[in-house]
CSV table of C-alpha atoms in Angstrom, one decimal:
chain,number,residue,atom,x,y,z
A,1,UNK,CA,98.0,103.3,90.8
A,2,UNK,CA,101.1,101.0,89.9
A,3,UNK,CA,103.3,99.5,92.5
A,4,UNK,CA,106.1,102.9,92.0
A,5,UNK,CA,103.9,105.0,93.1
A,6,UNK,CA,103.5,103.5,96.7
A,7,UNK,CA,107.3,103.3,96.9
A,8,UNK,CA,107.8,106.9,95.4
A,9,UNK,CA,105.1,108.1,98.1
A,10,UNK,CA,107.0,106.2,101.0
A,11,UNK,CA,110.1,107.2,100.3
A,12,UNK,CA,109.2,110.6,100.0
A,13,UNK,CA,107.7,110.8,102.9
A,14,UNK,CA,110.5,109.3,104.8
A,15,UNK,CA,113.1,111.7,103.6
A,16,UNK,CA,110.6,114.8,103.8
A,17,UNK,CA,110.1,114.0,107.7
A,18,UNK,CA,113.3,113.3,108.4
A,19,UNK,CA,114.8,116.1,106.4
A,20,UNK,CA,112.3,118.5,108.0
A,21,UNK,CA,113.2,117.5,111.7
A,22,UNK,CA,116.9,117.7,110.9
A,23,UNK,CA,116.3,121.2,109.8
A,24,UNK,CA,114.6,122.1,112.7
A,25,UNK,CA,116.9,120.4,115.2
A,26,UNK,CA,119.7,121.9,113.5
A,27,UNK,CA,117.8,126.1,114.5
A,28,UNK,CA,117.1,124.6,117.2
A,29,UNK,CA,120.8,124.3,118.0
A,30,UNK,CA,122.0,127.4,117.0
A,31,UNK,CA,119.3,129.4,118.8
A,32,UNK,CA,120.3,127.7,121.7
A,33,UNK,CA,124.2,128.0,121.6
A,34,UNK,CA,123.5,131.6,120.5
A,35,UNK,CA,121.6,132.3,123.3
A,36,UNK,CA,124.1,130.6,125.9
A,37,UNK,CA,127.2,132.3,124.4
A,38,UNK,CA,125.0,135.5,125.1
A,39,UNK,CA,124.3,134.5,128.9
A,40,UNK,CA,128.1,133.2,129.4
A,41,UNK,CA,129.8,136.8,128.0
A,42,UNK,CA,126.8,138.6,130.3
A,43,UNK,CA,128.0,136.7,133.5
A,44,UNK,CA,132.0,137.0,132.4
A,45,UNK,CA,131.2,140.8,132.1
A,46,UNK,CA,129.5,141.0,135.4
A,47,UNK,CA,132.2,138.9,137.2
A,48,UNK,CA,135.1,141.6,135.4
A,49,UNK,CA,132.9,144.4,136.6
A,50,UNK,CA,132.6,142.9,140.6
A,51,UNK,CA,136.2,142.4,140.4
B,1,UNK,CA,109.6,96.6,103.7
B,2,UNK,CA,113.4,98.3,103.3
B,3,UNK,CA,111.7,101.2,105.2
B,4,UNK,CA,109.0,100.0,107.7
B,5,UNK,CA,111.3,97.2,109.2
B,6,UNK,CA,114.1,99.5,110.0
B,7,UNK,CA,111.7,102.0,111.1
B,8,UNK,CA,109.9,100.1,113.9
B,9,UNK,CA,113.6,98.6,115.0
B,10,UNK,CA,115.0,102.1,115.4
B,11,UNK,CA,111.9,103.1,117.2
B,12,UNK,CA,112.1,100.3,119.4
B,13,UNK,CA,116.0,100.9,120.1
B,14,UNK,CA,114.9,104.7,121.1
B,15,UNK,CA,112.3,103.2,123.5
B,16,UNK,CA,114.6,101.0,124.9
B,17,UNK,CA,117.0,104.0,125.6
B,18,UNK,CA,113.9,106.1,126.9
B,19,UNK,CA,113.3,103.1,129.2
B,20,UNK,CA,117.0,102.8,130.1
B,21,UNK,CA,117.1,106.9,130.7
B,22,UNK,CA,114.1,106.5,132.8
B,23,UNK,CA,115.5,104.0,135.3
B,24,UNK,CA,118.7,105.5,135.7
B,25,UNK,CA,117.2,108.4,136.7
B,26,UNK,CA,114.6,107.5,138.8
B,27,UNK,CA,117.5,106.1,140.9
B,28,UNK,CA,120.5,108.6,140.6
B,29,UNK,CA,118.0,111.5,140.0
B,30,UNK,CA,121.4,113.0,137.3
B,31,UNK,CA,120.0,115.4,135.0
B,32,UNK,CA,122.0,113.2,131.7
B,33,UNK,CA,120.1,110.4,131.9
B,34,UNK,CA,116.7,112.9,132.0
B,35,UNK,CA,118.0,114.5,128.8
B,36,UNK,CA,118.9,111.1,127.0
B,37,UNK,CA,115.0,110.0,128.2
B,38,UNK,CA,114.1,113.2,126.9
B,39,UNK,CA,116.0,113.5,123.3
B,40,UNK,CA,115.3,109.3,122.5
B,41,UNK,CA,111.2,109.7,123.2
B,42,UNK,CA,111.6,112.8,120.8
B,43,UNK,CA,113.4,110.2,117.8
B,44,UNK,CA,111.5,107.5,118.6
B,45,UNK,CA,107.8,109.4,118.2
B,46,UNK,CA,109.0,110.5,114.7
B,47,UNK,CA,110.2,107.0,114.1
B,48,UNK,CA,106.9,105.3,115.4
B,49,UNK,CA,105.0,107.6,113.3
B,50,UNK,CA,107.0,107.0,110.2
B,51,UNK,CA,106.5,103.3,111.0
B,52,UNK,CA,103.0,103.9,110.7
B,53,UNK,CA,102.7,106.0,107.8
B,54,UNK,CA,105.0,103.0,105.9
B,55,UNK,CA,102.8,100.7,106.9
B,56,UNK,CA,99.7,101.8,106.0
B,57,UNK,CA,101.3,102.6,102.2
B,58,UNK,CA,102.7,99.2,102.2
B,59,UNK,CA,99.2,97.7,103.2
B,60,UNK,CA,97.1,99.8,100.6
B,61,UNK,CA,98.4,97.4,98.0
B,62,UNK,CA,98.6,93.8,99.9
B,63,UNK,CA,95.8,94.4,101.8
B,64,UNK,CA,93.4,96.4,100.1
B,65,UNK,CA,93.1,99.2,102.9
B,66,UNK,CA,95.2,101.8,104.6
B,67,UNK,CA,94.2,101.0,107.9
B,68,UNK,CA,93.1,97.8,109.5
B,69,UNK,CA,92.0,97.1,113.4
B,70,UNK,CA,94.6,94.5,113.5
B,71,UNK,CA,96.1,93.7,117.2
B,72,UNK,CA,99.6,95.0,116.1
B,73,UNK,CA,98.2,97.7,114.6
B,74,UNK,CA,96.5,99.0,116.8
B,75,UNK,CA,99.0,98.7,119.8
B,76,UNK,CA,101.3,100.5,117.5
B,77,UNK,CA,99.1,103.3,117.4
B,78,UNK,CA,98.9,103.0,121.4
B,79,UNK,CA,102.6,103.2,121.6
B,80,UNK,CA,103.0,106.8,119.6
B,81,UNK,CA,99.8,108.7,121.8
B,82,UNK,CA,101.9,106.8,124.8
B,83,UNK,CA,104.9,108.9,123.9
B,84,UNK,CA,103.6,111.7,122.1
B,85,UNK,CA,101.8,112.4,125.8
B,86,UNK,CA,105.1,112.1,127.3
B,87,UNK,CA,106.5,114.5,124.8
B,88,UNK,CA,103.6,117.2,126.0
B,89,UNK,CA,103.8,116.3,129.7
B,90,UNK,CA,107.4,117.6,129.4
B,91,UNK,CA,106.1,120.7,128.0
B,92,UNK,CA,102.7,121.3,129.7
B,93,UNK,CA,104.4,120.8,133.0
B,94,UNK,CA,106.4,124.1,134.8
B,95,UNK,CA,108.1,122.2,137.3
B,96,UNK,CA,111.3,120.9,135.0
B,97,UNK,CA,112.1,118.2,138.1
B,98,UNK,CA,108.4,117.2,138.6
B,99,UNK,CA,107.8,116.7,134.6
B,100,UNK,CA,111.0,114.5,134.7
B,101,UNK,CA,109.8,112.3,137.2
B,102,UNK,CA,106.3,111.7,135.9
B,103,UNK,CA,107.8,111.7,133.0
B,104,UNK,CA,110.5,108.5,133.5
B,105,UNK,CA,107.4,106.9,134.9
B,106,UNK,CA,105.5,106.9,131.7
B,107,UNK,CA,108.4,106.4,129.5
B,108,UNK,CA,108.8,103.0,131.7
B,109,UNK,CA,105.2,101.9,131.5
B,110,UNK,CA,105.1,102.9,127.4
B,111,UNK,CA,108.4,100.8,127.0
B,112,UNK,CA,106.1,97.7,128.5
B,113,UNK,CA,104.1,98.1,125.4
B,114,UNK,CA,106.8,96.6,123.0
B,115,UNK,CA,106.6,93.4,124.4
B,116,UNK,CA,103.0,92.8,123.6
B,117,UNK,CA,103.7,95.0,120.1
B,118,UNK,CA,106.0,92.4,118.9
B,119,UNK,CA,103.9,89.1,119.9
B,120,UNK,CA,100.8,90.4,119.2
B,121,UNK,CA,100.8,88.4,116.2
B,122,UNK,CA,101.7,85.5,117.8
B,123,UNK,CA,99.2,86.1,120.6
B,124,UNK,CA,95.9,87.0,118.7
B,125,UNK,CA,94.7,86.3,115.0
B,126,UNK,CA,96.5,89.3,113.3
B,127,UNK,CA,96.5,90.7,109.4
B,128,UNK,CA,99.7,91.7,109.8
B,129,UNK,CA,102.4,88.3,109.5
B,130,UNK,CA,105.4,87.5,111.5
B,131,UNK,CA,108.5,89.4,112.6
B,132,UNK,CA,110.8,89.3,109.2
B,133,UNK,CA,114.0,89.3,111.5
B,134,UNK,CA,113.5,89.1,115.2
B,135,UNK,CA,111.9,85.8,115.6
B,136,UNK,CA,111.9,83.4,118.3
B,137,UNK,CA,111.9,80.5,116.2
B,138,UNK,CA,113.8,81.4,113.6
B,139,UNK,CA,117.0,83.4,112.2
B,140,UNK,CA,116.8,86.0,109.8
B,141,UNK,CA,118.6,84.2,107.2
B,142,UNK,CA,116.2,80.9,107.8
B,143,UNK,CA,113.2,83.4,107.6
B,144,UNK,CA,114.5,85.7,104.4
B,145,UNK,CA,116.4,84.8,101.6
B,146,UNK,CA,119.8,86.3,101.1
B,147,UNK,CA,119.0,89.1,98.3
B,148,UNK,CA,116.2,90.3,100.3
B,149,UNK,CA,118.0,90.6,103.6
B,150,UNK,CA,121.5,91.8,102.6
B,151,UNK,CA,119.4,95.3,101.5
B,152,UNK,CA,117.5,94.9,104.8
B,153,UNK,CA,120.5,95.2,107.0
B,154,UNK,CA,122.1,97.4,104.9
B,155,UNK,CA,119.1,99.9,105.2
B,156,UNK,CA,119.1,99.3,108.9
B,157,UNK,CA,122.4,100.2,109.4
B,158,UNK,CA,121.6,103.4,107.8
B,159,UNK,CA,118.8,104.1,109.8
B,160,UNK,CA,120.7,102.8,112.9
B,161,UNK,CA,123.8,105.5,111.6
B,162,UNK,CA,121.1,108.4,111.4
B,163,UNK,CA,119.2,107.9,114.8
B,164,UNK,CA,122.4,108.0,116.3
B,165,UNK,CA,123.6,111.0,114.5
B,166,UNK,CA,120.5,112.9,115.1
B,167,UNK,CA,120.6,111.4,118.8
B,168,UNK,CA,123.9,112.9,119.5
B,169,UNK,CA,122.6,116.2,118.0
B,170,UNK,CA,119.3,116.3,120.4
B,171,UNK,CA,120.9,115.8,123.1
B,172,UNK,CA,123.8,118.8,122.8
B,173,UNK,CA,121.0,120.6,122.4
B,174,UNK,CA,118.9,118.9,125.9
B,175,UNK,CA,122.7,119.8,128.0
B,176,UNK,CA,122.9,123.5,126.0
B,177,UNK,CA,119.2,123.9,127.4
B,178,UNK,CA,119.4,122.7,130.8
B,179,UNK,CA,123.4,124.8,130.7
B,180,UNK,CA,121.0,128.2,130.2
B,181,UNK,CA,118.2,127.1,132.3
B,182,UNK,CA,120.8,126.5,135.3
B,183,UNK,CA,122.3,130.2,134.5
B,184,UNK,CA,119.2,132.1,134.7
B,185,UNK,CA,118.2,130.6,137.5
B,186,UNK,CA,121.9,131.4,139.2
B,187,UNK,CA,121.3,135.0,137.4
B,188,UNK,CA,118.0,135.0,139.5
B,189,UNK,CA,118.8,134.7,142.9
């Protein structure tokens, strides 16, 4: 195994994990503000309704 | 070394904002500083792992093995169960102000084991050689020569630009959770 294959692998492996978390952060997100514009139109409708 | 050393420093920056998090809100008990805690351990586990995983690539060639018992080693490995058992105290545990708490407590005592990370090598007989930039005796420039360090900072930077890009996005989505959290529970009663 020559010396670019170590650097190859450790790269790779950098910009795989971080890439992955990213991506996962990212769903993360959107579920969440998805889920929280869902919540906020639910309690504006219920407030319009009380009213 | 373009990888591992700004690695480890980024880690150790996300501690130091874990351990910064912590205090605050141990005293001022404000659900921000819980979330910054919260969102930095996160960073700074994938960092500290990354770290290791570098390490043990870079020392397959210089040392001969992937893995050594060496003292800095070793408490490096300490330092990611440390906060990869904060990470699952925060999800094991129901009671969201309770899991804070204990929470900031061990992100405080893990912060501690830094310190003894970084002069571990100076402390005991270690495999692993000297800090390449934050020495006590010596500035980086004295330590590395010019060609080799201008890369080093630059990759640091980048890594330092990154941690606080994804920072900024782990904690909009700590607020959005706690923002849905504190609706539900107004929904409930």
């Amino acid at each position: 195994m020559g010396p670019w294959y170590f650097v190859f692998l450790a790269y790779g492996i950098v910009w795989c994990a971080i890439l992955i978390y990213w991506l996962m952060l990212k769903r993360r997100l959107v579920r969440a503000e998805t889920e929280l514009a869902e919540l906020s139109g639910l309690e504006e409708s219920q407030r319009n309704v009380k009213t | 070394m373009y990888l591992h050393i700004p690695s480890i420093l980024t880690a150790y920056l996300s501690f130091f904002l874990v351990f910064v998090g912590s205090c605050l809100y141990l005293w001022k008990r404000e659900k921000r500083d819980d979330i910054l805690a919260y969102s930095a351990a996160e960073i700074g586990v994938l960092f500290t792992a990354l770290t290791i995983i570098e390490g043990a690539i870079w020392g397959k060639p210089t040392w001969g093995v992937w893995w050594t018992w060496d003292a800095r080693l070793t408490l490096t490995a300490i330092l990611l169960l440390i906060f990869a058992g904060y990470l699952m105290l925060r999800r094991l545990t129901e009671d969201e102000n309770r899991a804070a708490s204990s929470a900031a407590v061990l992100g405080i005592i893990g912060f501690l084991d830094i310190p003894l990370i970084h002069m571990s090598v100076y402390w005991w007989r270690t495999l692993h050689q000297p800090p390449s930039i934050l020495r006590p005796d010596k500035a980086p420039w004295e330590n590395i020569a010019w060609p080799l360090l201008i890369p080093l900072l630059l990759n640091l930077a980048a890594f330092l630009f990154l941690y606080f890009y994804l920072l900024s996005l782990r904690f909009r989505f700590g607020e959005i959770t706690a923002e849905i959290k504190a609706l539900k529970l107004s929904r409930d009663f």
